XYZ file of C-alpha atoms in Angstrom:
401
model
C 89.038 98.938 88.336
C 89.256 97.753 84.488
C 87.170 94.316 83.888
C 88.736 91.020 82.910
C 92.491 92.753 83.245
C 93.932 89.867 82.038
C 93.278 90.611 78.573
C 95.314 93.307 78.612
C 98.162 90.702 78.575
C 98.947 88.706 75.787
C 101.157 86.043 77.905
C 97.873 84.285 79.433
C 96.582 83.274 76.162
C 99.374 80.857 75.651
C 99.827 80.265 79.911
C 95.620 80.495 81.094
C 96.924 77.656 83.113
C 99.812 80.036 84.645
C 99.515 81.134 88.283
C 102.308 83.781 87.587
C 103.429 85.002 91.145
C 107.245 86.586 90.918
C 105.768 89.961 89.659
C 108.952 91.191 92.357
C 111.638 89.735 90.203
C 109.903 91.424 86.765
C 105.951 92.043 85.551
C 104.551 90.704 82.746
C 104.287 92.865 79.700
C 100.851 94.912 78.222
C 100.146 94.318 74.841
C 100.660 98.662 74.057
C 103.986 98.151 75.802
C 104.565 95.375 73.133
C 102.583 96.889 70.107
C 104.858 100.008 70.226
C 107.663 98.327 70.219
C 106.525 96.204 67.330
C 105.475 99.773 65.747
C 108.980 101.006 66.298
C 110.957 98.219 65.038
C 108.641 97.744 62.240
C 107.982 101.336 61.646
C 110.994 103.080 62.804
C 114.439 101.632 63.803
C 116.330 105.681 63.386
C 118.510 106.583 66.184
C 117.257 109.928 68.114
C 119.076 112.859 69.696
C 120.972 112.697 65.564
C 119.078 112.599 62.249
C 116.936 115.959 61.014
C 115.017 113.340 58.740
C 111.913 113.256 59.251
C 111.954 109.423 61.100
C 114.303 110.587 62.702
C 112.564 113.218 64.502
C 109.366 111.398 65.145
C 111.294 108.703 67.211
C 112.951 111.831 68.923
C 109.522 113.017 69.898
C 108.404 109.916 70.800
C 111.720 108.785 73.379
C 111.117 112.824 74.612
C 106.886 112.020 75.585
C 108.608 109.381 77.785
C 110.837 111.675 79.796
C 107.586 113.686 80.115
C 105.338 111.092 81.109
C 108.175 109.977 84.168
C 108.443 113.002 85.521
C 104.200 113.773 85.544
C 103.930 110.244 86.988
C 106.651 110.833 90.285
C 106.552 114.857 89.966
C 109.767 116.303 88.934
C 110.755 118.516 85.843
C 111.942 116.336 82.909
C 115.436 117.796 83.118
C 116.237 115.307 86.399
C 115.093 112.224 84.800
C 118.001 110.115 82.886
C 117.142 106.680 80.945
C 119.280 103.947 81.915
C 119.273 100.654 81.904
C 117.197 100.006 85.226
C 117.828 100.310 88.830
C 121.114 98.407 89.344
C 122.589 100.826 86.580
C 120.745 103.782 88.027
C 122.863 103.096 91.471
C 125.834 101.849 89.913
C 126.088 105.014 88.038
C 125.774 107.038 90.462
C 127.430 105.644 93.050
C 130.574 106.115 90.590
C 129.430 109.215 89.802
C 129.490 110.115 93.217
C 132.384 108.900 94.633
C 134.686 111.658 92.942
C 132.465 113.370 96.602
C 133.859 111.062 98.875
C 136.735 111.482 101.628
C 139.117 109.501 103.988
C 136.384 109.309 107.601
C 133.142 110.249 105.659
C 130.359 107.564 106.158
C 127.747 105.795 104.329
C 125.035 104.371 105.643
C 122.716 101.720 104.180
C 121.534 98.520 105.698
C 121.304 94.425 104.900
C 117.364 94.888 103.247
C 119.401 96.538 100.835
C 118.981 94.659 97.058
C 122.651 93.995 96.021
C 123.226 97.041 93.694
C 122.011 99.076 96.594
C 124.328 97.993 98.329
C 128.048 96.800 96.456
C 128.919 99.958 95.344
C 128.572 101.742 98.920
C 131.332 98.639 100.049
C 133.764 99.303 97.062
C 133.849 102.780 97.338
C 134.105 102.569 101.292
C 136.716 100.605 100.849
C 138.088 102.937 98.147
C 138.316 105.988 98.990
C 139.128 104.107 103.194
C 135.100 106.439 104.437
C 133.115 104.201 106.622
C 130.276 101.568 106.133
C 126.798 102.005 108.287
C 124.324 100.045 108.544
C 120.902 100.400 110.307
C 120.176 98.237 112.964
C 117.592 96.285 112.119
C 114.150 95.561 114.198
C 113.911 91.697 115.085
C 110.917 91.835 112.680
C 114.015 92.578 110.146
C 112.557 96.511 109.710
C 114.481 99.120 109.662
C 112.776 102.360 112.131
C 113.832 106.397 112.524
C 114.765 104.923 116.067
C 117.670 103.020 114.597
C 118.585 105.600 111.645
C 119.882 108.036 114.133
C 122.080 105.351 116.300
C 124.453 105.048 112.962
C 123.421 109.161 111.533
C 126.076 111.765 112.404
C 127.643 114.811 111.310
C 130.293 112.596 108.962
C 126.915 110.932 107.111
C 127.642 111.549 103.870
C 125.522 109.502 101.751
C 122.846 107.393 102.443
C 122.226 104.450 100.301
C 118.625 102.676 101.431
C 115.530 100.957 99.540
C 111.950 102.391 100.506
C 110.496 98.905 100.015
C 112.994 95.724 100.326
C 112.609 93.508 97.607
C 113.736 89.843 100.013
C 111.279 91.335 102.483
C 108.168 93.523 101.198
C 109.220 95.678 104.837
C 108.195 99.966 103.166
C 111.369 102.496 104.743
C 110.266 105.625 106.472
C 111.952 107.319 103.736
C 110.465 110.806 105.051
C 111.704 111.295 107.540
C 114.863 109.099 106.951
C 115.715 112.189 104.347
C 114.705 114.769 106.516
C 116.748 113.603 108.803
C 119.858 112.926 106.624
C 119.780 116.526 105.682
C 120.472 118.526 108.630
C 123.629 116.605 108.619
C 123.998 117.432 104.876
C 123.837 114.222 103.744
C 122.526 113.049 100.201
C 120.072 110.061 100.188
C 120.029 107.460 97.096
C 116.736 105.831 97.331
C 116.048 102.361 95.487
C 112.304 102.499 94.515
C 112.556 99.372 92.093
C 110.172 97.478 94.498
C 107.728 100.240 95.562
C 107.205 102.187 92.255
C 103.990 100.005 90.799
C 102.650 100.366 94.043
C 102.028 103.418 95.145
C 102.415 106.954 94.014
C 105.809 108.455 94.013
C 106.090 112.251 94.964
C 109.467 113.003 94.895
C 109.581 116.229 95.661
C 106.536 115.785 98.284
C 109.484 113.100 99.945
C 112.545 115.471 99.090
C 114.415 112.439 97.682
C 117.872 113.345 95.984
C 117.798 110.720 93.914
C 115.695 107.758 93.223
C 115.903 104.596 91.196
C 113.532 102.408 89.614
C 112.808 99.902 86.298
C 110.476 99.652 83.674
C 110.328 95.981 83.888
C 108.724 95.287 87.454
C 105.653 98.218 86.035
C 104.878 96.005 83.096
C 106.518 98.047 80.467
C 109.613 96.412 78.969
C 113.060 94.881 79.699
C 116.501 97.301 79.537
C 115.301 100.451 80.076
C 115.181 102.193 83.349
C 115.648 105.701 84.870
C 117.521 107.969 87.856
C 116.856 110.822 89.145
C 118.329 113.363 90.617
C 117.344 117.023 92.040
C 118.818 119.387 89.373
C 121.311 121.709 91.561
C 123.065 117.331 92.054
C 123.090 116.542 88.683
C 124.663 119.488 87.693
C 127.400 118.357 90.317
C 128.043 115.169 89.074
C 130.153 113.964 86.407
C 129.379 112.378 83.821
C 128.864 108.631 84.534
C 129.814 107.879 80.906
C 131.289 109.641 77.943
C 131.056 109.523 74.174
C 127.954 110.147 71.320
C 125.296 113.137 72.445
C 126.417 113.785 75.868
C 128.842 116.538 74.642
C 128.333 120.006 73.176
C 131.755 120.829 72.096
C 134.902 118.507 71.792
C 138.347 120.180 71.781
C 141.449 118.724 71.732
C 142.265 118.764 75.644
C 138.690 119.674 77.417
C 135.240 119.310 76.340
C 131.905 120.654 77.876
C 129.317 118.586 78.877
C 125.018 118.900 77.096
C 122.657 119.493 80.041
C 120.565 117.645 81.811
C 119.926 115.269 81.232
C 122.379 114.034 77.842
C 125.291 114.912 80.011
C 124.182 112.163 81.501
C 123.016 109.707 78.584
C 125.951 108.721 76.315
C 126.005 107.145 72.970
C 122.612 105.521 71.571
C 119.695 104.412 73.915
C 117.529 102.050 74.244
C 114.929 103.433 71.847
C 112.215 100.770 71.413
C 112.098 100.177 75.342
C 112.176 103.772 76.414
C 109.402 104.443 73.720
C 107.242 101.307 74.975
C 107.996 102.414 77.925
C 105.257 105.280 78.550
C 102.336 102.777 77.423
C 103.098 101.399 80.847
C 102.845 104.622 82.976
C 99.619 105.163 80.838
C 98.016 101.801 81.928
C 99.207 102.700 85.771
C 97.776 106.093 85.531
C 94.314 104.727 83.444
C 93.881 102.105 86.354
C 94.954 104.555 89.403
C 97.995 103.261 91.281
C 95.683 102.822 94.095
C 93.184 100.701 92.758
C 95.989 98.394 91.732
C 97.650 99.121 95.193
C 94.200 97.733 97.085
C 94.204 94.784 94.961
C 96.867 93.867 95.357
C 97.129 93.797 98.878
C 93.706 92.605 99.530
C 95.049 89.311 97.544
C 97.835 89.481 99.694
C 95.668 89.339 102.875
C 93.916 86.436 100.817
C 96.700 84.143 100.413
C 97.906 85.024 103.915
C 95.115 84.060 106.606
C 94.681 81.002 104.346
C 98.960 80.316 103.955
C 98.580 80.948 108.018
C 96.466 77.744 108.825
C 98.866 75.177 106.882
C 100.925 72.698 109.188
C 104.154 73.651 109.258
C 105.116 76.729 107.200
C 107.074 79.713 108.135
C 106.776 83.273 107.359
C 108.880 85.682 107.971
C 107.216 89.001 106.757
C 103.076 89.306 107.413
C 102.586 92.718 108.481
C 104.811 93.796 105.423
C 103.075 96.499 102.547
C 104.624 94.941 100.200
C 102.472 92.267 97.767
C 104.671 89.587 98.311
C 104.468 86.631 100.831
C 108.291 85.590 101.907
C 108.274 81.764 103.811
C 109.543 78.899 103.984
C 108.633 74.821 104.451
C 109.688 73.532 107.234
C 112.754 70.497 106.587
C 111.822 71.408 102.496
C 114.697 72.688 100.536
C 113.068 76.112 99.181
C 114.160 75.205 95.781
C 112.655 72.015 96.006
C 108.744 73.241 96.837
C 109.241 75.856 94.601
C 109.717 72.800 91.559
C 106.723 70.917 93.320
C 104.640 74.496 92.975
C 105.945 74.689 88.977
C 104.560 71.284 88.410
C 101.219 73.056 89.717
C 102.062 76.066 87.079
C 102.559 77.767 89.890
C 105.530 80.368 90.117
C 107.332 81.413 93.072
C 111.093 82.091 93.021
C 113.256 80.710 95.173
C 116.560 81.811 96.283
C 118.362 84.918 98.564
C 116.729 87.173 95.971
C 119.506 89.136 95.311
C 119.789 90.150 98.613
C 122.038 87.137 100.761
C 122.287 89.906 103.883
C 118.403 89.753 104.356
C 118.929 86.102 103.733
C 121.872 85.756 106.909
C 119.915 88.172 108.983
C 117.097 85.553 109.344
C 119.593 82.741 109.368
C 118.004 80.847 106.470
C 120.066 80.629 102.838
C 117.407 80.655 100.341
C 113.319 81.168 101.142
C 109.901 81.284 98.921
C 109.129 84.594 97.837
C 104.776 84.559 95.899
C 104.658 88.071 94.971
C 100.909 89.373 93.341
C 99.808 91.834 90.554
C 97.177 93.348 89.264
C 97.117 90.849 86.792
C 96.627 87.960 89.682
C 92.900 86.812 91.488
C 92.213 85.402 94.248
C 91.888 81.700 92.232
C 95.210 82.117 91.724
C 95.882 82.258 95.879
C 93.854 80.070 95.859
C 95.577 77.882 93.403
C 99.064 78.588 95.345
C 97.513 77.106 98.737
C 96.254 73.948 97.160
C 100.249 73.710 95.731
C 101.766 74.887 99.241
C 99.684 72.152 100.392
C 100.612 69.129 98.064
C 104.511 70.029 97.826
C 104.281 69.283 102.099
C 102.072 66.105 101.463
C 104.834 65.031 98.969
C 107.377 65.104 100.623
C 106.085 64.019 103.559
C 105.996 60.268 101.997
C 109.670 60.863 102.136
C 111.177 60.437 105.374
C 113.346 63.280 106.368
């Protein structure tokens, strides 16, 4: 593990009193990432894949180098890496494009654990195409299991769209087994890996995933850029997401020929600086070691969890979650009120439905609190979280509820 880890994150120079526990929403940014952004805008600033002059060539080379880093990071070919604005953009574009292959009577499998971006596109498509949307039954705890997946898998299943790790509860889906079962009936599997990419090794070849999406901003990288991985054979069959500059090879009056992968799916000028800087985040994760990151975060979560369980009147919804997040409520106190008290103590946690309202409905709670841990968090942060929750409980006990 790198020592003095907070030194790598400029955020703490101005916010050294802040306990940031909302990395599941967005992670803090590395100095190397910020420096890369500044370097591009100050010293280059040109477009990519267009100009033949030196600066444009250098920008293009640096942009494409990130594609190589991503391909190595998830173990795929470079032409299988498509750059998008992020996970939501990836999942929406893919669903809209793949809807061409959905016919009346086809079945689509999803779950109540999904982030809205993994769920809503298929709601819309299933209605428009008169396909059937099936939900994997959750366990009483709120997990997806292989046995429950089998209950909704049929010969009519065309698409399976599931989260790798729930962003609201942190439960990990047995995605490898599910992919194998789905392939046996000829279905394709789309994996939302936004909450997995910064915490565990993802090998798309080993998983045999058909499509997989994740975002830079949850991996200590810039906002506004992300990845859609797709198997080459499937991407070649898939219609382009958008039309415009640099995605077309030849344009005639009545037709066009798209470029080869991956450029067929990257119309227009991309977020160049952010994509270039994304590689710095991957370099950092590789240097520290993703298994080391996972262990550190898991140890912190276990430590905080044991202390939180001792607080009277607290309900924890994901005691066995694999991901480094704790989802909880304080009995009788609205989560937003608790979050406000924690904020006064300089502790930042998320309060709300976490863009996963079906999870909230499953829990029968309109809102929950979520504390999520990252590489820059410490045991002191855990202690401050617990102390702040106790302070919130004591504060509201002073009122006649």
